[in-house]
PDB file of C-alpha atoms in Angstrom:
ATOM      1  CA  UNK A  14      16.297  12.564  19.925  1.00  0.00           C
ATOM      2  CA  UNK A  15      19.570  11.304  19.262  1.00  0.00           C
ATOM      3  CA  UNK A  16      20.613  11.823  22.537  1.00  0.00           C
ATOM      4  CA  UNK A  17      17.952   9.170  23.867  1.00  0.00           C
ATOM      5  CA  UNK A  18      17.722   6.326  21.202  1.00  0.00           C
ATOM      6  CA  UNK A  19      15.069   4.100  21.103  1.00  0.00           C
ATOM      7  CA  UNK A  20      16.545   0.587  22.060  1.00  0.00           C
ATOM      8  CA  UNK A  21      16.537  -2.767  20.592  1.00  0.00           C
ATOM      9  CA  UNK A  22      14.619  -5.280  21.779  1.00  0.00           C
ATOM     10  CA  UNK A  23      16.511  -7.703  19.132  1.00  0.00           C
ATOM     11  CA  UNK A  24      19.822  -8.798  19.590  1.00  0.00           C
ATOM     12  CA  UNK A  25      19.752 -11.363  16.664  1.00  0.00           C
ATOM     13  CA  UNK A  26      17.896 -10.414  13.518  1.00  0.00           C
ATOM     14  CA  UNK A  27      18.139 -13.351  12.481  1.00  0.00           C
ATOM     15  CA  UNK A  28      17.063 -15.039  15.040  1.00  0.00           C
ATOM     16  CA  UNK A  29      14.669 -12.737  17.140  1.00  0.00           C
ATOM     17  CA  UNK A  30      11.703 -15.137  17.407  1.00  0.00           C
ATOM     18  CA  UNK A  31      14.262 -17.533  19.459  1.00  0.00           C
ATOM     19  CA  UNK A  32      15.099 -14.489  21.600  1.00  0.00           C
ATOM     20  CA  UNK A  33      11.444 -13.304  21.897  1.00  0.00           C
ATOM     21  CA  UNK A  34      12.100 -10.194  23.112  1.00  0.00           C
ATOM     22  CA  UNK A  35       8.976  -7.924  25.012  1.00  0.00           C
ATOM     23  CA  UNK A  36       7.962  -5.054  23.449  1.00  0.00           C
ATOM     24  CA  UNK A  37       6.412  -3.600  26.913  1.00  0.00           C
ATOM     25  CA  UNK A  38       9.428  -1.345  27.890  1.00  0.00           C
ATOM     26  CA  UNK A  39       9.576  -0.073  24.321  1.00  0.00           C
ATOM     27  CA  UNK A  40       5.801   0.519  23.932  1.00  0.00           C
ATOM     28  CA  UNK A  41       5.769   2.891  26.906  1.00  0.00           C
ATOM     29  CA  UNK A  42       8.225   5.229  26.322  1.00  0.00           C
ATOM     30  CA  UNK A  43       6.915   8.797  25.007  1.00  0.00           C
ATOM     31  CA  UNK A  44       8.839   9.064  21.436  1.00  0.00           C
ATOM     32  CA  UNK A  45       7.328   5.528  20.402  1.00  0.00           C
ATOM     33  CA  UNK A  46       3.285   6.039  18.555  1.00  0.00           C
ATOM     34  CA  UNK A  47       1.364   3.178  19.475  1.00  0.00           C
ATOM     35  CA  UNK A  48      -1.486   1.837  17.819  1.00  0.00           C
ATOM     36  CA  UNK A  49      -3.225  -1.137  20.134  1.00  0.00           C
ATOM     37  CA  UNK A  50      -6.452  -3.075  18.859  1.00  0.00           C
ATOM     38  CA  UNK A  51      -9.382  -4.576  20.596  1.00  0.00           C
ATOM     39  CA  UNK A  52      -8.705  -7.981  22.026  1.00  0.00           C
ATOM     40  CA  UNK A  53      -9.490 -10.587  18.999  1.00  0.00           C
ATOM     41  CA  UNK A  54     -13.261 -12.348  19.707  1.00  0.00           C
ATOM     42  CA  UNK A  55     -12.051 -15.244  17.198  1.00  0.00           C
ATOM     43  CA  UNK A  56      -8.586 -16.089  16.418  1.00  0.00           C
ATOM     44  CA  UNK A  57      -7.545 -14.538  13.239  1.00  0.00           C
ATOM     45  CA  UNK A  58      -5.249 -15.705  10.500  1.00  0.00           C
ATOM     46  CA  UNK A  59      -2.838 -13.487   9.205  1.00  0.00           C
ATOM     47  CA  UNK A  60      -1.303 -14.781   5.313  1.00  0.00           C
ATOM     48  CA  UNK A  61       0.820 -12.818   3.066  1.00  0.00           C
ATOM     49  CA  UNK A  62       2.412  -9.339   2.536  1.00  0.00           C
ATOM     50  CA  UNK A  63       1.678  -6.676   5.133  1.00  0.00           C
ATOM     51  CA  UNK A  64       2.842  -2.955   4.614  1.00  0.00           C
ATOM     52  CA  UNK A  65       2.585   0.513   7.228  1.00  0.00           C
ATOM     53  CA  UNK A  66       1.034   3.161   4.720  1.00  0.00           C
ATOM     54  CA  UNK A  67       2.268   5.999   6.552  1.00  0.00           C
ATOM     55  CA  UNK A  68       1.527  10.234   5.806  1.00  0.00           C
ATOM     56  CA  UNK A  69       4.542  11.336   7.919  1.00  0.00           C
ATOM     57  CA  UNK A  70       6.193  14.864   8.357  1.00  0.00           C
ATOM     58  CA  UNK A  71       9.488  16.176  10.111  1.00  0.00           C
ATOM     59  CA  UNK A  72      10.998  19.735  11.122  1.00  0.00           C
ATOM     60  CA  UNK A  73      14.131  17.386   9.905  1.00  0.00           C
ATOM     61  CA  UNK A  74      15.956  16.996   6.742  1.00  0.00           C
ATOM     62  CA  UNK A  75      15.082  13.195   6.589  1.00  0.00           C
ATOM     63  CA  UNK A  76      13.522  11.057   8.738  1.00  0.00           C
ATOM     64  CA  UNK A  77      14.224   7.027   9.978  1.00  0.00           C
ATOM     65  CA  UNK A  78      10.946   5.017  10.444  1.00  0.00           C
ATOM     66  CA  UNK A  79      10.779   1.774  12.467  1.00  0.00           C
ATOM     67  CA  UNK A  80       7.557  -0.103  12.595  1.00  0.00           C
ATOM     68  CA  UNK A  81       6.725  -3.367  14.231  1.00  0.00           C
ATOM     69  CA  UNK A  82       3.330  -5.710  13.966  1.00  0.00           C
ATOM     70  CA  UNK A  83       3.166  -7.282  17.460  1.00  0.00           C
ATOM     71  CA  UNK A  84       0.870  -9.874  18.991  1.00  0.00           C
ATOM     72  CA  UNK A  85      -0.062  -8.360  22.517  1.00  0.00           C
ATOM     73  CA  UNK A  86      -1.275 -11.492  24.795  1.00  0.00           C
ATOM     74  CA  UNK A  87      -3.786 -10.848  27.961  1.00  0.00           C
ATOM     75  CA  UNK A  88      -1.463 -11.137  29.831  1.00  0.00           C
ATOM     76  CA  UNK A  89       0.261  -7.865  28.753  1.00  0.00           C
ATOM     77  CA  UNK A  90       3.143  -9.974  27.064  1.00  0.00           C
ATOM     78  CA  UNK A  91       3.993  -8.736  23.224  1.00  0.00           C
ATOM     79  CA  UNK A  92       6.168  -9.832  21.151  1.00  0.00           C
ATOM     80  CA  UNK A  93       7.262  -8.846  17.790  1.00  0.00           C
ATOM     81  CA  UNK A  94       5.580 -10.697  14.925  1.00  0.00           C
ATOM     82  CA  UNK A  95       7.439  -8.743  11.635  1.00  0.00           C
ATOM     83  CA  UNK A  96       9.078  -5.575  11.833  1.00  0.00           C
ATOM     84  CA  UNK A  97      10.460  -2.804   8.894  1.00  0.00           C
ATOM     85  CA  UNK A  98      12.529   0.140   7.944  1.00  0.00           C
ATOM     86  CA  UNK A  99      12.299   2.964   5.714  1.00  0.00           C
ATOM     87  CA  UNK A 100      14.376   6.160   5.192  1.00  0.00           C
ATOM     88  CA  UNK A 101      12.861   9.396   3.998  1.00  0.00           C
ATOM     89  CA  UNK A 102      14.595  12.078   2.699  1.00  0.00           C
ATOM     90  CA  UNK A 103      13.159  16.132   3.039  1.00  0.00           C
ATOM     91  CA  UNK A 104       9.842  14.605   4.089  1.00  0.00           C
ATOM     92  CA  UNK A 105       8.338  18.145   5.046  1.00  0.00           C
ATOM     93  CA  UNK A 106       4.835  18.635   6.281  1.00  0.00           C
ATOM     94  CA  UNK A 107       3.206  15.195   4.991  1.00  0.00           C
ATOM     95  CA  UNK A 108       4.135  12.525   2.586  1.00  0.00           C
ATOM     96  CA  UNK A 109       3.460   9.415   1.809  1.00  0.00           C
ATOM     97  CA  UNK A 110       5.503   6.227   2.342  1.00  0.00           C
ATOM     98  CA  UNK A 111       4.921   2.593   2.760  1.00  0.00           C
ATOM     99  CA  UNK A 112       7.323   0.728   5.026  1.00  0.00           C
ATOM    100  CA  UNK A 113       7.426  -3.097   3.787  1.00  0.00           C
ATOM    101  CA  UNK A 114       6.973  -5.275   6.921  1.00  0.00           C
ATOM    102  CA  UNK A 115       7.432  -8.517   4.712  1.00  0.00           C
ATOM    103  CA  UNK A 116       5.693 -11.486   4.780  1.00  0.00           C
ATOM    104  CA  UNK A 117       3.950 -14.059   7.243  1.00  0.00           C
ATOM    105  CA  UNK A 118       1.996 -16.859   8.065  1.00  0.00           C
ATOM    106  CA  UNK A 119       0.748 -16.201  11.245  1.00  0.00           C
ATOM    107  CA  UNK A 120      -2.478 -17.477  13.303  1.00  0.00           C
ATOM    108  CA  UNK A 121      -3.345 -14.845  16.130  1.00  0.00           C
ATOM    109  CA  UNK A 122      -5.532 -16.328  19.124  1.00  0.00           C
ATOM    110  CA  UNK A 123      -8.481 -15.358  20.417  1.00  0.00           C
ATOM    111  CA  UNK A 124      -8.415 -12.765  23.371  1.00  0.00           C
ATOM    112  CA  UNK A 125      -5.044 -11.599  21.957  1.00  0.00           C
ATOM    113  CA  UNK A 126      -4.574  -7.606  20.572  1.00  0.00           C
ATOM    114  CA  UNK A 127      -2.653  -6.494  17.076  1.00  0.00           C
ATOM    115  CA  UNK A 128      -0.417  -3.592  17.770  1.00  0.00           C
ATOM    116  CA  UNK A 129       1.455  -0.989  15.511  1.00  0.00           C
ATOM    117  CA  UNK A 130       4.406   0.483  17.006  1.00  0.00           C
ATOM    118  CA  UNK A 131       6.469   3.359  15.067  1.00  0.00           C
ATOM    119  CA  UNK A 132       9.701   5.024  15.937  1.00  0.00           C
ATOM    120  CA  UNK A 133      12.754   7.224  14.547  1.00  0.00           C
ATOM    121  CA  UNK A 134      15.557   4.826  16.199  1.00  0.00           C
ATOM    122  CA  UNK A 135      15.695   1.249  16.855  1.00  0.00           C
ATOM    123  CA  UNK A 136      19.779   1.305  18.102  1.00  0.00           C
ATOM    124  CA  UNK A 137      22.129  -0.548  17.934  1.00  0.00           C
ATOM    125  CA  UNK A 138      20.171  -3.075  15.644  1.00  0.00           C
ATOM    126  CA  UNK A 139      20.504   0.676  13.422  1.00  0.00           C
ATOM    127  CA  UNK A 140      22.324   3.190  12.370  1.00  0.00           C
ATOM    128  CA  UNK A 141      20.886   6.139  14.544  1.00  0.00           C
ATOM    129  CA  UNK A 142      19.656   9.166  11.824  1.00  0.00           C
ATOM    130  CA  UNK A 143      21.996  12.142  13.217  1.00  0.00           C
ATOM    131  CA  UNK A 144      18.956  14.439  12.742  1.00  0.00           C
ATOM    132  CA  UNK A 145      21.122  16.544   9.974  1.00  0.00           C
ATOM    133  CA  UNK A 146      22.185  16.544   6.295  1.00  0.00           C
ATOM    134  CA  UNK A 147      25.027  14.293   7.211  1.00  0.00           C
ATOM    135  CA  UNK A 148      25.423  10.462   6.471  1.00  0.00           C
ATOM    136  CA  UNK A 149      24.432   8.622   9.730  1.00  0.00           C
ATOM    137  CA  UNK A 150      27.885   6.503   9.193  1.00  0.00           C
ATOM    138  CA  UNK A 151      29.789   9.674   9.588  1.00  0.00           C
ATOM    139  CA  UNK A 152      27.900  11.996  11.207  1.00  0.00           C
ATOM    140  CA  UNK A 153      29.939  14.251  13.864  1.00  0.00           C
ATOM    141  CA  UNK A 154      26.729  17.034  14.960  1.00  0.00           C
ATOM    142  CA  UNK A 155      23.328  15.513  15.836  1.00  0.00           C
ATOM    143  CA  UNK A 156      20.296  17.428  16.164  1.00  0.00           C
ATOM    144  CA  UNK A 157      17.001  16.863  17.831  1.00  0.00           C
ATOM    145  CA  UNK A 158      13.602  16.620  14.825  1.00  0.00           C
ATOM    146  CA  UNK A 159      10.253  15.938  15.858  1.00  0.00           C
ATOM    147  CA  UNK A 160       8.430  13.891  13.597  1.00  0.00           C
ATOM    148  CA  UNK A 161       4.552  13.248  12.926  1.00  0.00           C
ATOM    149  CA  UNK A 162       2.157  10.616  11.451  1.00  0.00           C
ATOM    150  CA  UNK A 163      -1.251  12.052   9.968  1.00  0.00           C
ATOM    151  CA  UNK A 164      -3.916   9.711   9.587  1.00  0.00           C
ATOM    152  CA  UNK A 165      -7.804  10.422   8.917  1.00  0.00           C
ATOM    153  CA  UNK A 166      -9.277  12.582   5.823  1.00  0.00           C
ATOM    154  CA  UNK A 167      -6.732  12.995   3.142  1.00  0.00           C
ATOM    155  CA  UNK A 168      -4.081  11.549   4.941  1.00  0.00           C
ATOM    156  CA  UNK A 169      -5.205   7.971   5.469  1.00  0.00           C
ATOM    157  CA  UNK A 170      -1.965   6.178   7.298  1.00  0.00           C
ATOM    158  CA  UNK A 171      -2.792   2.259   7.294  1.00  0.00           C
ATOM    159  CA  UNK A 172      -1.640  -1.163   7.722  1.00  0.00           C
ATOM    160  CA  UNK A 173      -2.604  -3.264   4.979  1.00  0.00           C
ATOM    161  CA  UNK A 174      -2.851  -7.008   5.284  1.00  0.00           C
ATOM    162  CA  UNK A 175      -4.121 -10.142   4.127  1.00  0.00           C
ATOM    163  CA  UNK A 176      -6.305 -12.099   6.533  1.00  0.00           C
ATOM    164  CA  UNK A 177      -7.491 -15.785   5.275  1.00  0.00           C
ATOM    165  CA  UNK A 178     -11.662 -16.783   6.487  1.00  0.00           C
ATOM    166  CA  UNK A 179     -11.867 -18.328   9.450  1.00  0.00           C
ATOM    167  CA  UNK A 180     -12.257 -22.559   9.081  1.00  0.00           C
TER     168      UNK A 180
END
């Protein structure tokens, strides 16, 4: 809804794990899909390239996708570990895209949850999509889409990664 953007938690992108923003607030609203894991019995090691393999559909003519990996603590705290962006033009009922989330080198404790979170709009870090044909730089009408992410049977959305055996 262009009308209610999703908001930013970063301020910096190049420096958001100095700001450490929360995701909480961002995670709750109702145009954000969520994705939360068990807590972790062991701590796991995360090494390498991860990607979001999503099926996603619109009643737009394209569609923005913002994903973040986060590390959810027990105490409710989560913060963003690597995040990514991908635009997709006349997406219709269900295609396929995978949304780079880059690379890491991270070590997740034990106790702590992996969570997915996707969303049309992460403003002002981006360009809001205007929801029409035009160019989101000069866009002058907006329109509300709704947007969808199949998973399960023959569309299989997943998060691929590279986890190392524990030591």
């Amino acid at each position: 809804d262009p009308a209610d953007l999703v908001p930013s938690t970063i301020v910096d992108p190049f420096s958001f794990l100095h700001e450490y923003p929360d995701e909480g607030e961002v995670a709750a609203r109702d145009d954000v899909l969520v994705f939360t894991g068990e807590p972790l019995p062991v701590p796991l090691t995360l090494a390498g390239r991860v990607s979001a393999h999503l099926w996603v559909g619109s009643d737009g003519p394209a569609v923005c996708l913002h994903v973040k990996l986060v590390d959810v603590a027990p105490d409710g705290g989560s913060h963003i570990l690597l995040y990514g962006q991908e635009r997709l033009e006349r997406p219709g009922d269900s295609t396929p895209v995978e949304i780079s989330l880059g690379h890491t080198a991270h070590r997740v404790p034990a106790g702590h949850r992996l969570r997915l979170q996707i969303a049309s709009s992460d403003y002002p870090l981006f360009v809001p999509h205007p929801g029409t044909t035009e160019s989101p730089w000069f866009a002058v009408e907006t329109a509300l889409n709704h947007q969808r992410v199949r998973f399960g049977g023959e569309t299989p959305s997943h998060l691929s990664l590279t986890v190392l055996p524990s030591v």
